[in-house]
Tab-separated table of C-alpha atoms and ligand atoms in Angstrom:
chain	number	residue	atom	x	y	z
Y	132	UNK	CA	90.398	79.458	99.893
Y	133	UNK	CA	94.123	81.625	99.193
Y	134	UNK	CA	96.998	79.292	97.845
Y	135	UNK	CA	99.602	78.935	99.879
Y	136	UNK	CA	103.419	78.857	99.661
Y	137	UNK	CA	104.867	79.669	102.137
Y	138	UNK	CA	103.029	78.144	104.965
Y	139	UNK	CA	101.341	75.255	103.338
Y	140	UNK	CA	103.609	72.709	105.389
Y	141	UNK	CA	104.056	74.596	108.404
Y	142	UNK	CA	101.489	73.025	110.656
Y	143	UNK	CA	102.953	69.836	110.493
Y	144	UNK	CA	104.587	68.236	112.965
Y	145	UNK	CA	108.465	67.981	113.427
Y	146	UNK	CA	108.874	70.221	110.010
Y	147	UNK	CA	111.444	71.967	111.454
Y	148	UNK	CA	113.378	69.297	111.284
Y	149	UNK	CA	115.028	68.328	108.232
Y	150	UNK	CA	113.800	64.708	107.808
Y	151	UNK	CA	110.869	65.749	108.069
Y	152	UNK	CA	110.907	69.593	105.374
Y	153	UNK	CA	112.496	66.869	103.134
Y	154	UNK	CA	110.006	64.311	103.354
Y	155	UNK	CA	107.656	67.358	102.927
Y	156	UNK	CA	109.584	67.842	99.408
Y	157	UNK	CA	112.049	70.079	100.437
Y	158	UNK	CA	115.560	70.544	99.244
Y	159	UNK	CA	113.453	70.024	95.682
Y	160	UNK	CA	113.552	73.620	94.900
Y	161	UNK	CA	117.139	73.829	95.953
Y	162	UNK	CA	118.567	70.612	93.726
Y	163	UNK	CA	116.499	71.874	90.678
Y	164	UNK	CA	118.056	75.105	91.347
Y	165	UNK	CA	121.667	73.972	91.466
Y	166	UNK	CA	121.356	72.318	87.528
Y	167	UNK	CA	120.819	75.646	86.421
Y	168	UNK	CA	122.842	78.693	85.533
Y	169	UNK	CA	123.459	81.303	88.327
Y	170	UNK	CA	122.049	83.629	85.841
Y	171	UNK	CA	119.036	81.592	84.719
Y	172	UNK	CA	117.691	80.907	88.677
Y	173	UNK	CA	117.753	85.228	88.771
Y	174	UNK	CA	115.917	85.419	85.502
Y	175	UNK	CA	113.192	83.055	87.047
Y	176	UNK	CA	113.013	85.259	90.629
Y	177	UNK	CA	113.025	88.634	87.619
Y	178	UNK	CA	110.224	86.713	85.887
Y	179	UNK	CA	107.737	86.849	88.687
Y	180	UNK	CA	107.976	89.759	89.410
Y	181	UNK	CA	108.931	88.996	93.794
Y	182	UNK	CA	108.768	92.400	95.550
Y	183	UNK	CA	111.083	93.022	98.607
Y	184	UNK	CA	109.226	91.724	101.464
Y	185	UNK	CA	110.988	93.667	103.961
Y	186	UNK	CA	108.862	97.018	103.713
Y	187	UNK	CA	110.131	98.599	100.201
Y	188	UNK	CA	108.611	96.733	98.119
Y	189	UNK	CA	112.000	96.653	95.725
Y	190	UNK	CA	111.799	94.186	92.657
Y	191	UNK	CA	114.501	91.118	93.799
Y	192	UNK	CA	115.283	90.497	90.533
Y	193	UNK	CA	116.092	93.709	89.705
Y	194	UNK	CA	117.802	94.000	92.792
Y	195	UNK	CA	119.867	90.783	91.660
Y	196	UNK	CA	120.998	92.196	88.764
Y	197	UNK	CA	122.156	95.465	89.957
Y	198	UNK	CA	124.814	93.470	92.160
Y	199	UNK	CA	128.301	94.163	90.662
Y	200	UNK	CA	131.125	91.650	89.567
Y	201	UNK	CA	134.206	92.983	89.802
Y	202	UNK	CA	136.746	90.236	89.010
Y	203	UNK	CA	138.414	88.945	92.761
Y	204	UNK	CA	136.456	90.259	94.758
Y	205	UNK	CA	133.904	88.558	96.982
Y	206	UNK	CA	130.323	89.256	97.490
Y	207	UNK	CA	127.480	88.172	100.056
Y	208	UNK	CA	124.303	87.840	100.800
Y	209	UNK	CA	122.669	89.275	103.877
Y	210	UNK	CA	119.670	87.999	105.298
Y	211	UNK	CA	117.762	90.709	106.965
Y	212	UNK	CA	116.319	89.526	109.784
Y	213	UNK	CA	115.897	92.056	112.051
Y	214	UNK	CA	112.432	91.898	111.989
Y	215	UNK	CA	111.525	95.374	115.279
Y	216	UNK	CA	109.062	97.142	112.848
Y	217	UNK	CA	106.588	97.552	115.524
Y	218	UNK	CA	103.256	95.412	114.730
Y	219	UNK	CA	105.503	93.005	112.549
Y	220	UNK	CA	106.008	89.370	113.199
Y	221	UNK	CA	105.769	87.343	110.148
Y	222	UNK	CA	109.565	86.506	109.448
Y	223	UNK	CA	109.497	85.278	113.708
Y	224	UNK	CA	107.051	83.064	112.304
Y	225	UNK	CA	108.953	81.766	109.114
Y	226	UNK	CA	112.196	80.999	110.916
Y	227	UNK	CA	110.231	79.408	114.321
Y	228	UNK	CA	108.289	76.867	112.279
Y	229	UNK	CA	109.627	76.280	109.527
Y	230	UNK	CA	113.481	77.146	109.285
Y	231	UNK	CA	114.661	75.187	106.527
Y	232	UNK	CA	112.128	76.957	104.080
Y	233	UNK	CA	115.229	80.165	105.174
Y	234	UNK	CA	118.245	77.948	105.299
Y	235	UNK	CA	117.043	76.588	101.328
Y	236	UNK	CA	115.707	79.998	100.151
Y	237	UNK	CA	119.376	81.085	100.767
Y	238	UNK	CA	121.465	78.203	99.303
Y	239	UNK	CA	119.371	79.245	96.222
Y	240	UNK	CA	120.107	82.821	96.552
Y	241	UNK	CA	123.434	82.772	97.435
Y	242	UNK	CA	123.670	80.522	94.418
Y	243	UNK	CA	122.860	82.377	91.876
Y	244	UNK	CA	124.613	85.772	93.516
Y	245	UNK	CA	127.713	84.073	93.852
Y	246	UNK	CA	127.932	84.668	97.431
Y	247	UNK	CA	130.587	81.531	99.716
Y	248	UNK	CA	129.576	83.726	102.914
Y	249	UNK	CA	125.863	84.626	103.974
Y	250	UNK	CA	125.161	86.222	107.029
Y	251	UNK	CA	121.404	86.291	108.719
Y	252	UNK	CA	121.619	89.301	110.825
Y	253	UNK	CA	118.797	88.182	113.335
Y	254	UNK	CA	116.964	90.790	116.244
Y	255	UNK	CA	118.326	90.418	119.518
Y	256	UNK	CA	115.213	89.919	121.067
Y	257	UNK	CA	114.251	86.884	118.560
Y	258	UNK	CA	117.105	85.313	121.273
Y	259	UNK	CA	115.632	81.687	121.005
Y	260	UNK	CA	115.541	81.633	117.480
Y	261	UNK	CA	119.805	81.724	116.269
Y	262	UNK	CA	119.490	77.927	117.982
Y	263	UNK	CA	117.079	76.547	115.528
Y	264	UNK	CA	118.504	78.705	112.668
Y	265	UNK	CA	121.901	77.457	113.859
Y	266	UNK	CA	120.301	73.429	114.007
Y	267	UNK	CA	119.087	73.784	110.748
Y	268	UNK	CA	122.492	75.068	109.391
Y	269	UNK	CA	123.968	72.090	111.104
Y	270	UNK	CA	121.614	69.264	109.171
Y	271	UNK	CA	120.927	71.081	106.433
Y	272	UNK	CA	125.176	70.509	106.162
Y	273	UNK	CA	125.407	67.110	107.467
Y	274	UNK	CA	122.527	66.085	104.438
Y	275	UNK	CA	125.555	68.081	102.295
Y	276	UNK	CA	123.394	71.227	101.054
Y	277	UNK	CA	125.994	73.508	102.722
Y	278	UNK	CA	129.987	73.187	103.283
Y	279	UNK	CA	132.149	72.686	99.847
Y	280	UNK	CA	131.074	71.459	96.774
Y	281	UNK	CA	127.621	71.235	97.717
Y	282	UNK	CA	126.022	68.040	96.372
Y	283	UNK	CA	128.763	68.147	93.736
Y	284	UNK	CA	128.183	71.153	92.066
Y	285	UNK	CA	131.596	73.419	92.642
Y	286	UNK	CA	129.879	75.704	94.752
Y	287	UNK	CA	130.354	76.567	98.193
Y	288	UNK	CA	128.288	77.897	100.781
Y	289	UNK	CA	128.654	79.202	105.026
Y	290	UNK	CA	125.923	80.685	106.656
Y	291	UNK	CA	126.497	81.997	110.015
Y	292	UNK	CA	123.718	83.810	112.457
Y	293	UNK	CA	124.287	87.264	113.794
Y	294	UNK	CA	122.377	88.657	116.450
Y	295	UNK	CA	121.956	92.147	116.730
Y	296	UNK	CA	121.454	93.847	119.721
Y	297	UNK	CA	118.610	95.395	119.632
Y	298	UNK	CA	117.916	98.087	117.900
Y	299	UNK	CA	115.613	98.990	115.306
Y	300	UNK	CA	117.168	101.107	113.059
Y	301	UNK	CA	119.318	97.959	112.723
Y	302	UNK	CA	116.723	97.156	110.616
Y	303	UNK	CA	118.171	99.546	107.744
Y	304	UNK	CA	120.206	97.829	105.893
Y	305	UNK	CA	123.471	99.969	105.885
Y	306	UNK	CA	123.094	100.410	109.498
Y	307	UNK	CA	122.774	96.189	109.700
Y	308	UNK	CA	125.890	96.212	107.717
Y	309	UNK	CA	127.840	99.292	109.668
Y	310	UNK	CA	126.762	96.779	112.651
Y	311	UNK	CA	127.389	93.075	110.945
Y	312	UNK	CA	131.158	94.859	110.581
Y	313	UNK	CA	131.315	95.277	114.090
Y	314	UNK	CA	130.512	98.792	114.520
Y	315	UNK	CA	127.648	100.991	115.720
Y	316	UNK	CA	124.918	101.009	113.688
Y	317	UNK	CA	124.642	103.945	112.079
Y	318	UNK	CA	122.859	104.130	108.692
Y	319	UNK	CA	125.176	105.182	105.957
Y	320	UNK	CA	124.407	108.005	102.788
Y	321	UNK	CA	123.490	106.366	99.682
Y	322	UNK	CA	124.280	105.953	96.913
Y	323	UNK	CA	126.541	103.755	96.728
Y	324	UNK	CA	123.947	101.191	97.482
Y	325	UNK	CA	124.838	97.902	99.003
Y	326	UNK	CA	124.655	95.937	95.552
Y	327	UNK	CA	127.663	98.359	94.755
Y	328	UNK	CA	129.439	98.704	98.300
Y	329	UNK	CA	128.076	96.401	100.890
Y	330	UNK	CA	129.835	94.067	104.030
Y	331	UNK	CA	133.317	95.493	103.921
Y	332	UNK	CA	132.928	97.207	100.803
Y	333	UNK	CA	131.826	94.427	98.627
Y	334	UNK	CA	129.422	94.146	96.516
Y	335	UNK	CA	126.232	92.757	98.807
Y	336	UNK	CA	122.468	92.301	98.399
Y	337	UNK	CA	120.498	92.659	101.399
Y	338	UNK	CA	116.897	90.915	101.535
Y	339	UNK	CA	114.318	90.388	103.744
Y	340	UNK	CA	113.144	86.420	105.620
Y	341	UNK	CA	110.189	86.018	103.734
Y	342	UNK	CA	111.828	87.666	100.102
Y	343	UNK	CA	114.552	84.877	100.548
Y	344	UNK	CA	112.185	82.428	101.631
Y	345	UNK	CA	109.934	83.046	98.208
Y	346	UNK	CA	112.916	82.232	96.353
Y	347	UNK	CA	111.700	78.624	97.397
Y	348	UNK	CA	108.194	78.481	95.872
Y	349	UNK	CA	109.557	80.280	92.769
Y	350	UNK	CA	111.418	77.879	91.817
Y	351	UNK	CA	109.315	74.638	92.373
Y	352	UNK	CA	106.375	76.629	90.525
Y	353	UNK	CA	108.191	78.400	88.415
Y	354	UNK	CA	108.479	82.408	87.868
Y	355	UNK	CA	106.080	82.798	85.366
Y	356	UNK	CA	103.375	80.452	87.511
Y	357	UNK	CA	104.122	83.105	90.299
Y	358	UNK	CA	103.265	85.678	88.714
Y	359	UNK	CA	99.823	84.804	87.818
Y	360	UNK	CA	99.143	85.375	91.428
Y	361	UNK	CA	97.806	88.716	92.991
Y	362	UNK	CA	97.943	91.265	90.682
Y	363	UNK	CA	100.278	91.680	88.608
Y	364	UNK	CA	102.735	94.464	89.976
Y	365	UNK	CA	101.808	92.546	93.457
Y	366	UNK	CA	102.636	89.006	92.487
Y	367	UNK	CA	102.324	85.944	94.607
Y	368	UNK	CA	101.283	85.859	98.499
Y	369	UNK	CA	102.312	87.373	101.081
Y	370	UNK	CA	102.415	87.174	104.951
Y	371	UNK	CA	100.677	89.383	107.375
Y	372	UNK	CA	100.659	89.935	110.432
Y	373	UNK	CA	97.508	90.751	111.830
Y	374	UNK	CA	97.139	92.116	115.689
Y	375	UNK	CA	94.725	94.745	117.739
Y	376	UNK	CA	91.579	94.506	117.913
Y	377	UNK	CA	90.661	91.061	116.716
Y	378	UNK	CA	89.551	88.135	116.782
Y	379	UNK	CA	92.295	86.112	115.470
Y	380	UNK	CA	95.386	87.686	115.658
Y	381	UNK	CA	98.535	85.417	113.655
Y	382	UNK	CA	100.454	85.364	110.943
Y	383	UNK	CA	97.988	84.452	107.910
Y	384	UNK	CA	98.897	84.192	104.429
Y	385	UNK	CA	97.420	85.334	101.811
Y	386	UNK	CA	97.407	86.110	98.005
Y	387	UNK	CA	97.651	89.824	96.835
Y	388	UNK	CA	94.066	89.742	95.373
Y	389	UNK	CA	92.418	89.643	98.948
Y	390	UNK	CA	90.067	92.662	99.268
Y	391	UNK	CA	90.563	94.189	103.408
Y	392	UNK	CA	87.366	94.042	104.056
Y	393	UNK	CA	87.701	89.593	103.738
Y	394	UNK	CA	90.897	90.120	105.434
Y	395	UNK	CA	89.108	91.914	108.313
Y	396	UNK	CA	86.352	89.970	108.677
Y	397	UNK	CA	86.321	86.378	107.742
Y	398	UNK	CA	86.891	84.245	108.815
Y	399	UNK	CA	89.886	82.969	107.241
Y	400	UNK	CA	91.546	85.418	108.881
Y	401	UNK	CA	90.907	87.646	111.161
Y	402	UNK	CA	87.646	87.017	111.920
Y	403	UNK	CA	85.983	90.550	112.533
Y	404	UNK	CA	86.897	93.184	115.055
Y	405	UNK	CA	87.024	91.960	119.085
Y	406	UNK	CA	83.732	91.823	121.283
Y	407	UNK	CA	82.124	92.841	118.170
Y	408	UNK	CA	82.813	96.623	118.264
Y	409	UNK	CA	82.989	98.821	115.363
Y	410	UNK	CA	86.093	98.569	113.083
Y	411	UNK	CA	87.721	102.487	113.489
Y	412	UNK	CA	91.092	102.735	111.798
Y	413	UNK	CA	94.083	100.345	110.693
Y	414	UNK	CA	97.856	100.477	110.319
Y	415	UNK	CA	98.282	97.882	107.457
Y	416	UNK	CA	101.624	97.462	106.981
Y	417	UNK	CA	103.687	98.019	109.786
Y	418	UNK	CA	103.866	101.591	112.208
Y	419	UNK	CA	105.580	102.936	109.831
Y	420	UNK	CA	103.095	103.199	107.546
Y	421	UNK	CA	99.961	105.975	107.861
Y	422	UNK	CA	96.960	104.972	109.276
Y	423	UNK	CA	93.303	104.827	107.542
Y	424	UNK	CA	89.801	105.464	108.932
Y	425	UNK	CA	87.348	102.834	108.300
Y	426	UNK	CA	85.854	104.873	105.905
Y	427	UNK	CA	89.542	104.901	103.822
Y	428	UNK	CA	90.260	101.797	104.439
Y	429	UNK	CA	87.666	99.303	102.759
Y	430	UNK	CA	87.034	101.338	100.009
Y	431	UNK	CA	89.554	103.619	97.827
Y	432	UNK	CA	89.218	107.080	96.970
Y	433	UNK	CA	87.023	105.883	93.822
Y	434	UNK	CA	85.006	103.621	95.789
Y	435	UNK	CA	86.672	100.052	94.463
Y	436	UNK	CA	87.661	97.906	97.145
Y	437	UNK	CA	90.595	98.430	98.678
Y	438	UNK	CA	93.210	95.246	97.427
Y	439	UNK	CA	95.690	94.102	99.848
Y	440	UNK	CA	97.878	94.822	97.725
Y	441	UNK	CA	100.944	97.514	96.588
Y	442	UNK	CA	99.146	99.774	94.112
Y	443	UNK	CA	95.979	99.844	95.884
Y	444	UNK	CA	96.884	99.913	99.762
Y	445	UNK	CA	99.613	103.605	98.702
Y	446	UNK	CA	96.797	104.331	96.112
Y	447	UNK	CA	96.829	108.337	96.333
Y	448	UNK	CA	99.540	108.472	98.640
Y	449	UNK	CA	99.339	110.699	101.636
Y	450	UNK	CA	95.887	111.680	100.984
Y	451	UNK	CA	93.676	109.016	100.680
Y	452	UNK	CA	96.855	105.898	100.816
Y	453	UNK	CA	98.991	103.681	103.551
Y	454	UNK	CA	101.316	101.366	102.459
Y	455	UNK	CA	101.612	97.666	102.256
Y	456	UNK	CA	104.867	98.035	104.012
Y	457	UNK	CA	106.300	95.202	105.909
Y	458	UNK	CA	102.978	93.665	106.549
Y	459	UNK	CA	102.519	94.413	109.998
Y	460	UNK	CA	98.292	94.748	110.426
Y	461	UNK	CA	97.244	96.856	113.420
Y	462	UNK	CA	93.523	97.052	113.812
Y	463	UNK	CA	91.757	99.563	115.908
Y	464	UNK	CA	88.276	99.440	117.067
Y	465	UNK	CA	85.989	102.286	117.614
Y	466	UNK	CA	87.755	102.788	121.288
Y	467	UNK	CA	90.991	103.595	120.119
Y	468	UNK	CA	92.499	106.767	121.175
Y	469	UNK	CA	94.039	107.650	118.086
Y	470	UNK	CA	96.479	110.574	119.846
Y	471	UNK	CA	97.918	107.931	122.295
Y	472	UNK	CA	98.541	105.604	119.592
Y	473	UNK	CA	100.406	108.439	117.852
Y	474	UNK	CA	102.273	109.248	120.982
Y	475	UNK	CA	103.402	105.731	121.397
Y	476	UNK	CA	105.080	105.935	118.168
Y	477	UNK	CA	106.774	109.167	118.481
Y	478	UNK	CA	108.261	107.920	121.721
Y	479	UNK	CA	109.767	104.780	119.723
Y	480	UNK	CA	110.805	106.519	117.105
Y	481	UNK	CA	112.492	109.356	119.104
Y	482	UNK	CA	114.479	106.357	121.776
Y	483	UNK	CA	114.659	104.476	118.043
Y	484	UNK	CA	116.775	107.579	116.238
Y	485	UNK	CA	120.545	106.987	115.818
Y	486	UNK	CA	120.929	111.139	116.158
Y	487	UNK	CA	123.149	111.344	113.089
Y	488	UNK	CA	120.763	113.681	111.379
Y	489	UNK	CA	119.240	116.976	113.378
Y	490	UNK	CA	115.876	116.755	111.860
Y	491	UNK	CA	115.422	113.311	112.896
Y	492	UNK	CA	117.072	113.601	116.278
Y	493	UNK	CA	115.412	116.607	117.477
Y	494	UNK	CA	112.345	116.805	115.539
Y	495	UNK	CA	111.429	112.728	116.608
Y	496	UNK	CA	111.801	114.273	120.093
Y	497	UNK	CA	109.984	117.528	120.022
Y	498	UNK	CA	106.778	115.032	118.306
Y	499	UNK	CA	107.042	113.329	121.162
Y	500	UNK	CA	107.095	116.365	123.795
Y	501	UNK	CA	103.934	118.217	121.778
Y	502	UNK	CA	102.274	114.599	121.722
Y	503	UNK	CA	102.648	114.260	125.322
Y	504	UNK	CA	101.432	117.715	126.046
Y	505	UNK	CA	98.178	116.702	123.890
Y	506	UNK	CA	97.992	113.437	125.540
Y	507	UNK	CA	98.430	115.380	129.169
Y	508	UNK	CA	96.047	118.074	128.938
Y	509	UNK	CA	98.358	120.635	128.504
Y	510	UNK	CA	97.718	121.195	124.774
Y	511	UNK	CA	97.398	124.111	122.695
Y	512	UNK	CA	95.269	124.652	119.468
Y	513	UNK	CA	98.373	125.713	117.862
Y	514	UNK	CA	99.773	122.574	118.670
Y	515	UNK	CA	98.576	120.489	116.026
Y	516	UNK	CA	100.320	123.531	112.831
Y	517	UNK	CA	103.121	122.761	115.353
Y	518	UNK	CA	103.376	118.937	114.520
Y	519	UNK	CA	102.559	119.767	111.297
Y	520	UNK	CA	105.392	121.221	110.964
Y	521	UNK	CA	108.090	119.616	112.497
Y	522	UNK	CA	106.674	116.530	110.839
Y	523	UNK	CA	106.981	118.225	107.380
Y	524	UNK	CA	110.497	119.594	108.080
Y	525	UNK	CA	111.323	115.753	109.065
Y	526	UNK	CA	110.063	114.412	106.025
Y	527	UNK	CA	112.614	113.431	102.730
Y	528	UNK	CA	115.692	115.319	104.986
Y	529	UNK	CA	116.942	112.369	105.881
Y	530	UNK	CA	119.713	109.926	105.415
Y	531	UNK	CA	117.401	106.761	106.173
Y	532	UNK	CA	113.645	106.031	106.517
Y	533	UNK	CA	113.741	106.750	109.461
Y	534	UNK	CA	113.390	110.141	110.124
Y	535	UNK	CA	110.191	109.715	107.333
Y	536	UNK	CA	108.805	106.937	108.640
Y	537	UNK	CA	107.931	109.089	112.840
Y	538	UNK	CA	107.110	112.043	110.338
Y	539	UNK	CA	104.236	110.104	108.538
Y	540	UNK	CA	102.025	108.517	111.457
Y	541	UNK	CA	102.175	111.930	112.647
Y	542	UNK	CA	101.004	113.609	109.763
Y	543	UNK	CA	98.459	111.256	109.020
Y	544	UNK	CA	96.837	110.933	112.519
Y	545	UNK	CA	96.349	114.676	112.139
Y	546	UNK	CA	95.639	114.575	108.510
Y	547	UNK	CA	92.332	112.273	109.394
Y	548	UNK	CA	91.849	112.505	113.061
Y	549	UNK	CA	92.356	115.948	113.586
Y	550	UNK	CA	89.208	116.658	115.652
Y	551	UNK	CA	90.413	113.878	118.376
Y	552	UNK	CA	92.973	116.266	118.717
Y	553	UNK	CA	91.410	119.134	118.836
Y	554	UNK	CA	88.684	117.294	121.124
Y	555	UNK	CA	91.991	116.848	123.322
Y	556	UNK	CA	92.458	120.082	123.995
Y	557	UNK	CA	89.359	121.645	124.215
Y	558	UNK	CA	88.616	118.164	127.316
Y	559	UNK	CA	92.689	118.617	128.742
Y	560	UNK	CA	90.152	116.386	131.572
Y	561	UNK	CA	87.877	113.959	129.875
Y	562	UNK	CA	91.011	113.127	128.051
Y	563	UNK	CA	93.367	112.342	131.005
Y	564	UNK	CA	90.424	110.172	132.524
Y	565	UNK	CA	89.370	107.928	129.510
Y	566	UNK	CA	90.396	104.170	129.730
Y	567	UNK	CA	90.798	103.601	125.992
Y	568	UNK	CA	91.632	99.880	126.544
Y	569	UNK	CA	94.828	100.441	123.834
Y	570	UNK	CA	95.337	97.691	121.375
Y	571	UNK	CA	98.926	95.437	121.747
Y	572	UNK	CA	101.451	95.596	118.897
N	617	L3W	C1	120.486	99.322	93.703
N	617	L3W	C2	120.001	101.407	93.078
N	617	L3W	N1	119.690	99.362	94.724
N	617	L3W	C3	117.405	101.062	95.684
N	617	L3W	C4	117.965	99.043	96.639
N	617	L3W	C5	117.993	99.149	97.842
N	617	L3W	C6	117.398	98.784	99.263
N	617	L3W	C7	116.130	98.517	98.291
N	617	L3W	C8	114.848	99.691	99.092
N	617	L3W	O1	113.262	100.952	103.792
N	617	L3W	C9	111.252	100.716	104.060
N	617	L3W	C10	111.408	102.295	104.653
N	617	L3W	C11	111.032	101.197	106.275
N	617	L3W	N2	120.476	100.114	92.641
N	617	L3W	C12	118.878	101.074	94.188
N	617	L3W	C13	118.982	99.657	94.888
N	617	L3W	N3	117.668	99.977	96.123
N	617	L3W	N4	117.774	101.723	94.284
N	617	L3W	O2	116.588	98.275	96.921
N	617	L3W	O3	115.353	100.465	98.743
N	617	L3W	P1	114.440	101.575	99.602
N	617	L3W	O4	115.291	102.630	100.157
N	617	L3W	O5	113.099	101.878	98.480
N	617	L3W	O6	114.138	101.367	100.887
N	617	L3W	P2	114.789	100.690	101.948
N	617	L3W	O7	115.863	101.633	102.594
N	617	L3W	O8	114.824	99.091	101.979
N	617	L3W	C14	112.668	99.957	103.862
N	617	L3W	C15	109.922	101.000	105.723
N	617	L3W	O9	110.327	99.950	104.660
N	617	L3W	N5	108.848	99.649	106.922
N	617	L3W	C16	110.071	99.531	107.582
N	617	L3W	C17	110.083	98.130	107.511
N	617	L3W	C18	111.165	97.441	109.008
N	617	L3W	C19	110.946	96.013	108.626
N	617	L3W	C20	111.425	95.303	109.931
N	617	L3W	O10	111.502	95.545	111.091
N	617	L3W	N6	111.868	94.078	109.491
N	617	L3W	O11	110.138	95.182	107.931
N	617	L3W	C21	107.863	99.414	106.276
N	617	L3W	O12	107.517	99.629	105.701
N	617	L3W	O13	109.869	102.547	106.484
N	617	L3W	O14	110.592	102.912	103.679
N	617	L3W	O15	117.857	97.096	99.321
N	617	L3W	O16	119.618	99.434	98.663
N	617	L3W	N7	119.947	102.425	92.180
N	618	SF4	FE1	119.849	108.324	112.352
N	618	SF4	FE2	117.205	109.299	112.279
N	618	SF4	FE3	119.012	109.963	110.559
N	618	SF4	FE4	118.740	107.201	110.318
N	618	SF4	S1	116.917	109.354	109.747
N	618	SF4	S2	120.182	107.969	109.733
N	618	SF4	S3	117.546	107.304	112.353
N	618	SF4	S4	118.906	110.155	112.907
């Protein structure tokens, strides 16, 4: 059984409330961190090897050390709780069941970064969670963990919960900042990175919910100890939200050296494919990452077992690999239709494109139309090459990663399941009549 650092107490009755959280060791890491110099807390996070849990996997300690510190200018920490990536629901679980873990992580991280005003930007559709967070913030203030002169250290901190309005693009950090400032959530061109010019043009760190929660066990056990878990490049534990055609969908905490095979088939995690069917494919890191067919999912191109790590899931780049992404693990059984799923995703990205750059605005719409034709019996063989061409013209040519995220699923579907596209084109009536029993995510 793997070590649990984030969800080890999530099952305890009443852990959502301060008294229970405190009785079970809560705020011990904050006590410890507040006795250290802020720079030493940053060092501890650097030593841990923690990487951003929102999708990009950028080293957290490095991001923190990039934060500009001009004299007399406030610095901000923003928690990205705009969890909207299809297949991803692990941050919701953390906030809903163990909100004080996030508040404690925010306190420690704000102290380390010198942020006296920290924001939680939360997805609009998570309508019931702001109340849970506000309750935890109120309790933390009541017990002297927020407000002025926290625990007599001279450090002041307020945490504000800001609700988004339901746009996926606001999970992109610069769109999130625009939205937080009260504007339309259009991504900004980077550089400058938020670490230099973020909220109200001030230096800002934007980190994912899980990343900030992971700071608590890092301080509790020490950065070096945390770094011993996993594979080095993928240190620590990771939350995975597993869904699709599996026996036990849910949020799991894994050590990052578990094999994909064990994750899917063991009873401790997904419990195998539902209905005794065969595994067909998987999107292992949220809808933006390439789909992997079963043969490439369980073993790497070198024939080694594929691990639930940044490096193993991403090995070989586009050809054989996918990505750890946000940890949204979507499993497909043998009856699933890759064309239909690719269309669903194309529709999503078209709908969510902010429209600023032409390749994304126009290309996502084109991909949706062409896929719709193929799925609904009006496709031509040349449409497959057309789709390939469109995705290539989007990839790497846009302001923010949404363009790439729209292109990659299409590219991977054609690369690995071209025969399915051809079958749809050659058998239009049969393709329409099939009832696929789509996986839910
Ligand atoms: C200062 C530099 N800071 C990089 C910072 C940068 C950002 C972080 C990573 O996209 C991905 C995307 C989705 N000085 C810096 C620097 N930084 N160089 O490091 O940056 P980047 O550009 O690699 O990625 P990103 O823009 O954060 C995130 C993928 O995640 N994804 C999406 C998941 C969506 C959710 C959700 O719904 N919550 O998680 C899943 O795979 O496609 O590729 O902070 O500022 N020189
Ligand atoms: Fe907007 Fe798409 Fe361009 Fe991102 S890539 S800025 S979502 S148009």
